[in-house]
PDB file of C-alpha atoms in Angstrom:
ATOM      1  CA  UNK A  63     -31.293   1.290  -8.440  1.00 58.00           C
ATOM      2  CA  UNK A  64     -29.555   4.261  -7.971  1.00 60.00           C
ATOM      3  CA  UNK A  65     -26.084   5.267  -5.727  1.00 64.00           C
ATOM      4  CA  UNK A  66     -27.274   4.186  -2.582  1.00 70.00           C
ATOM      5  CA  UNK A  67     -30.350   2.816  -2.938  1.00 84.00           C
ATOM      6  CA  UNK A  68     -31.983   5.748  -4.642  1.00 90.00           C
ATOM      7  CA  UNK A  69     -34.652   5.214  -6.785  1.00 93.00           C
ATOM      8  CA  UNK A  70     -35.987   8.953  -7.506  1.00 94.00           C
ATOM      9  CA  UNK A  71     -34.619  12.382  -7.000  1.00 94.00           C
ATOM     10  CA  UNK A  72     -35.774  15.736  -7.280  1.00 95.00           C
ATOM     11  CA  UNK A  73     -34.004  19.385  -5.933  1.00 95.00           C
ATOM     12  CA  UNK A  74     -35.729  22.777  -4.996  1.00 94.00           C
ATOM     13  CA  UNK A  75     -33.416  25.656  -4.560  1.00 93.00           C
ATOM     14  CA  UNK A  76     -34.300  28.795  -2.768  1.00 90.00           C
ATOM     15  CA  UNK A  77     -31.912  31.709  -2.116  1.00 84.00           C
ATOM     16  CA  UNK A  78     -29.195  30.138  -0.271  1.00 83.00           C
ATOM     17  CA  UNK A  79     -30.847  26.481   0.657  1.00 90.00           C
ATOM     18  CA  UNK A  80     -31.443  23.752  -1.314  1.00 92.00           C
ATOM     19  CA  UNK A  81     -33.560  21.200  -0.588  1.00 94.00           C
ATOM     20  CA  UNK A  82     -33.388  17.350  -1.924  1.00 95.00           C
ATOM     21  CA  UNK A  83     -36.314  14.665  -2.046  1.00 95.00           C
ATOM     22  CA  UNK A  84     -34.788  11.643  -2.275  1.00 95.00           C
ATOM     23  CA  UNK A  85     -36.913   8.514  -2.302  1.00 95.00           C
ATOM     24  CA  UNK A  86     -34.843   5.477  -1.741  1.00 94.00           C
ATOM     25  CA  UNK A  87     -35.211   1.895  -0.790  1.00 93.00           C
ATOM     26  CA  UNK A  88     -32.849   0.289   2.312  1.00 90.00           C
ATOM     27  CA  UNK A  89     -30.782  -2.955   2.755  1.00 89.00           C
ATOM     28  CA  UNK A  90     -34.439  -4.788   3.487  1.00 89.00           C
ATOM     29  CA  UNK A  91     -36.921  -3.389   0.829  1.00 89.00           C
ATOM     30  CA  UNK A  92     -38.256  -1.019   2.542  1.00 91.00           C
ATOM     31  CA  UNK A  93     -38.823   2.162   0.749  1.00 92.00           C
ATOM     32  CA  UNK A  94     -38.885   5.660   2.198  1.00 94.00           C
ATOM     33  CA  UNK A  95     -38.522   9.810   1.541  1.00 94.00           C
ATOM     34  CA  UNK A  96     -35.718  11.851   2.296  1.00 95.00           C
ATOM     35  CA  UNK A  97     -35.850  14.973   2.748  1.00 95.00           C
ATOM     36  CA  UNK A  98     -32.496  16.807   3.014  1.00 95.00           C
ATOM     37  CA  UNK A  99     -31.305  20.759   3.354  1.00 95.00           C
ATOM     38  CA  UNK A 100     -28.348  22.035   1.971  1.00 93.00           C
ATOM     39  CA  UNK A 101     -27.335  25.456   3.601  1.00 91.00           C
ATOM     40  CA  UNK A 102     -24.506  27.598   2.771  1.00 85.00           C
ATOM     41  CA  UNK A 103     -22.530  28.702   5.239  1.00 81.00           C
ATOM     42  CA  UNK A 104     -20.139  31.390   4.305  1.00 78.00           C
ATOM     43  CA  UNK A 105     -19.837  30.294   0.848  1.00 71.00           C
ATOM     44  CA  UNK A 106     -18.161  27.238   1.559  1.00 76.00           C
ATOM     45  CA  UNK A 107     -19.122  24.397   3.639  1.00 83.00           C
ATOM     46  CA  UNK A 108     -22.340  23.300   3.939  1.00 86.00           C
ATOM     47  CA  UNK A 109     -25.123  22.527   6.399  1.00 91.00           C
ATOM     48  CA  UNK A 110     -27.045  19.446   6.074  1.00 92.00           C
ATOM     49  CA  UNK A 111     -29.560  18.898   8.211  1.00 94.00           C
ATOM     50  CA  UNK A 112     -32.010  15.299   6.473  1.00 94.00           C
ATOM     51  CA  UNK A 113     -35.370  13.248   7.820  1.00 94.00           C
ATOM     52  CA  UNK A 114     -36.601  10.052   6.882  1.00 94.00           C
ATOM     53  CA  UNK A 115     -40.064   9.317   6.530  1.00 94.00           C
ATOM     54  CA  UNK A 116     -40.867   5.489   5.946  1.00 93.00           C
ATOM     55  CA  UNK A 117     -43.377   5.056   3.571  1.00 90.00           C
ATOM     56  CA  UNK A 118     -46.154   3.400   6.198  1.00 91.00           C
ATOM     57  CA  UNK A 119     -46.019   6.616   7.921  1.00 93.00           C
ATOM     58  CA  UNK A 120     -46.183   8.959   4.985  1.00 91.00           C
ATOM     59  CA  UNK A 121     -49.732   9.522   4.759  1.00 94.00           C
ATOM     60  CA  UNK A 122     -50.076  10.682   8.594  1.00 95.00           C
ATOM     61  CA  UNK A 123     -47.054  12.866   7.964  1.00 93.00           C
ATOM     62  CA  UNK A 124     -48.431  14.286   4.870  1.00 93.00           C
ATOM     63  CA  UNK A 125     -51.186  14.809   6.754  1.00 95.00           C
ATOM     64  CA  UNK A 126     -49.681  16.828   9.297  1.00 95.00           C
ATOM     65  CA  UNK A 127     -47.585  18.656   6.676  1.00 92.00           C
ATOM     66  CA  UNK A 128     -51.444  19.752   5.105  1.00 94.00           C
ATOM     67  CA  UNK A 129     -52.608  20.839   8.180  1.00 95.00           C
ATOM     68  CA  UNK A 130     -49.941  23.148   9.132  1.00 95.00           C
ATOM     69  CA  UNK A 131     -49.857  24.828   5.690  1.00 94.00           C
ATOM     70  CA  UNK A 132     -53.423  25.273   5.951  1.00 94.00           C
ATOM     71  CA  UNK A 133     -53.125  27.050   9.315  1.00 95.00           C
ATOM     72  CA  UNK A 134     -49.766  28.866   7.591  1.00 94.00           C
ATOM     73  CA  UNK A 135     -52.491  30.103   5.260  1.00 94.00           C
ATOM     74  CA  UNK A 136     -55.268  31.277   7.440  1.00 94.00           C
ATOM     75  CA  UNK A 137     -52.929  32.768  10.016  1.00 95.00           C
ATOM     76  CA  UNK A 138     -51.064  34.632   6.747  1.00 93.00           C
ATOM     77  CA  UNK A 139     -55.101  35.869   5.849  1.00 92.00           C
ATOM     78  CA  UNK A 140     -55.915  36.994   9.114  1.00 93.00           C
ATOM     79  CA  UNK A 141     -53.092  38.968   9.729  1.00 94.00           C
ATOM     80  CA  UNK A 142     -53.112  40.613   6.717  1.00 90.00           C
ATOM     81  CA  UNK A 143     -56.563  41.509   7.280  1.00 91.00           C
ATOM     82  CA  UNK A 144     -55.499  42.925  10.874  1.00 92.00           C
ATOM     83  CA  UNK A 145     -53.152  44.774   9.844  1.00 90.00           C
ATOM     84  CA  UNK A 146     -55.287  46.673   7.141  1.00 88.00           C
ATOM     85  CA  UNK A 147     -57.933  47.547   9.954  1.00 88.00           C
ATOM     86  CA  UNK A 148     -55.420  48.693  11.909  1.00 89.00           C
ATOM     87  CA  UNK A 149     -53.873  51.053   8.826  1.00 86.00           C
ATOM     88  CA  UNK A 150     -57.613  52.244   8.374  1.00 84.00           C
ATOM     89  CA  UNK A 151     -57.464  52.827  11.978  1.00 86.00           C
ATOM     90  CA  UNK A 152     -54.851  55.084  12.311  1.00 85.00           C
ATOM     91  CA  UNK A 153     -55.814  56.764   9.523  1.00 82.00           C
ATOM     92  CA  UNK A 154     -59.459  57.477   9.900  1.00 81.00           C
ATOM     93  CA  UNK A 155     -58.186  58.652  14.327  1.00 82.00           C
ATOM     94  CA  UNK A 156     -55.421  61.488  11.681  1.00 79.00           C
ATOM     95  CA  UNK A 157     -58.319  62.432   9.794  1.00 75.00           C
ATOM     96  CA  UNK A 158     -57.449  60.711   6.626  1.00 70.00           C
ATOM     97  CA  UNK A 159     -59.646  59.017   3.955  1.00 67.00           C
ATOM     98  CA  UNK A 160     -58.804  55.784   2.631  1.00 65.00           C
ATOM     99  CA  UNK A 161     -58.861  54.899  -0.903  1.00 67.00           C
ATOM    100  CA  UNK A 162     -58.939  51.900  -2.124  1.00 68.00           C
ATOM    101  CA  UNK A 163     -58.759  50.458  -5.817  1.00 71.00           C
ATOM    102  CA  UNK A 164     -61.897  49.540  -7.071  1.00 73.00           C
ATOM    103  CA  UNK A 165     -62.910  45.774  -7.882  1.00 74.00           C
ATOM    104  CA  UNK A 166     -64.501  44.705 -11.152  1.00 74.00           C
ATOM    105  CA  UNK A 167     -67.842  44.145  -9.351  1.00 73.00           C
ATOM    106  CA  UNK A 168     -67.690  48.123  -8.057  1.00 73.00           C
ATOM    107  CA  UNK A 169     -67.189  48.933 -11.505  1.00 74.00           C
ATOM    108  CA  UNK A 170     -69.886  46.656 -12.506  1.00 69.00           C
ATOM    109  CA  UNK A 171     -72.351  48.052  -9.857  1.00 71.00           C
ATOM    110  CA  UNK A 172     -71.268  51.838 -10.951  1.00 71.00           C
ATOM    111  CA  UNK A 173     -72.473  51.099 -14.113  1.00 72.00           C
ATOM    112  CA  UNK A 174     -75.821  49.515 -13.273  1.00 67.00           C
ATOM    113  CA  UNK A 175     -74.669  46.373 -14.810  1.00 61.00           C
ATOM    114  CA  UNK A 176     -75.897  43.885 -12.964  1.00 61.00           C
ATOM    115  CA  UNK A 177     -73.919  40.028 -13.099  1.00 60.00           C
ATOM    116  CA  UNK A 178     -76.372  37.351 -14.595  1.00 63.00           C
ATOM    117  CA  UNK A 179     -73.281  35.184 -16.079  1.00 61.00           C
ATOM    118  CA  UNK A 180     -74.343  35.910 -19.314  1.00 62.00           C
ATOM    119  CA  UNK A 181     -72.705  37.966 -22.130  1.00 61.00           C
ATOM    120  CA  UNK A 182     -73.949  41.480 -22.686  1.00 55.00           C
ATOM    121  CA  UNK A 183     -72.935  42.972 -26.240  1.00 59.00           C
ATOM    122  CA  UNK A 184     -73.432  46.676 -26.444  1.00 60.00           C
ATOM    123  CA  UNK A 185     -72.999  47.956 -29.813  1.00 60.00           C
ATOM    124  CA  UNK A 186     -71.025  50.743 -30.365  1.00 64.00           C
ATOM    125  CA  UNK A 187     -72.512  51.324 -34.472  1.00 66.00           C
ATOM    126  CA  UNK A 188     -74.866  54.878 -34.431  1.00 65.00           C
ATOM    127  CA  UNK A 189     -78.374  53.543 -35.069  1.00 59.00           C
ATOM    128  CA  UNK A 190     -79.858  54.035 -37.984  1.00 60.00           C
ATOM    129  CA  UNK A 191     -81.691  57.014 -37.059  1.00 56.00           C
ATOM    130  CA  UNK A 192     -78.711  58.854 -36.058  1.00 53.00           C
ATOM    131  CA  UNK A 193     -77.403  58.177 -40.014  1.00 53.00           C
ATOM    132  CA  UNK A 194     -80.472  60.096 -40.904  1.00 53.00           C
TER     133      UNK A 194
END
């Protein structure tokens, strides 16, 4: 066992936080997470801010933690796809077209090539009657 009861460690560092998972066993057995931020403040000291999560509660709080980046991630979707109506919007109300970039499947669809999941080989060799 480690300094203070730790028995794993690992460190993510963003920008100007760090953030430490420390798993770690107490005075009774009892094992449990850790999870401390390290801010700097000015360049000098530091903020430290830690929770403990006891390992009979971890799944419901991993749990919770899944649900809210779930919602983090629809929320992040929907407004994104707000906002470009509302660009599209404003622009078609001044008169302007949109462009877009075209997909692979517009391409595809330009074409007349139509997606079966197979491979299509197209060979590029004259045929024979064009040699003649």
């Amino acid at each position: 066992m480690g300094a203070r009861g730790e028995l794993f460690t690992t460190q993510v560092t963003l920008d100007n936080r760090s953030y430490f998972f420390n798993v770690k066993e107490n005075r009774n057995g009892d094992i449990f997470l850790q999870v401390v931020e390290s801010k700097s403040r000015n360049g000098e000291d530091f903020d430290r801010h830690a929770i403990v999560v006891f390992a009979d509660d971890m799944r419901e709080f991993f749990k919770g933690l899944d649900t809210s980046i779930s919602f983090i991630e629809k929320e992040k979707k929907e407004r994104s796809k707000a906002a470009a109506e509302r660009r599209a919007a404003k622009a078609a109300a001044a008169g302007k077209k949109i462009y877009r970039k075209p997909t692979a499947e517009d391409e595809r669809r330009r074409e007349g090539i139509k997606k079966t999941g197979r491979v299509h080989v197209v060979s590029k060799r004259p045929s024979t009657e064009e040699n003649q």
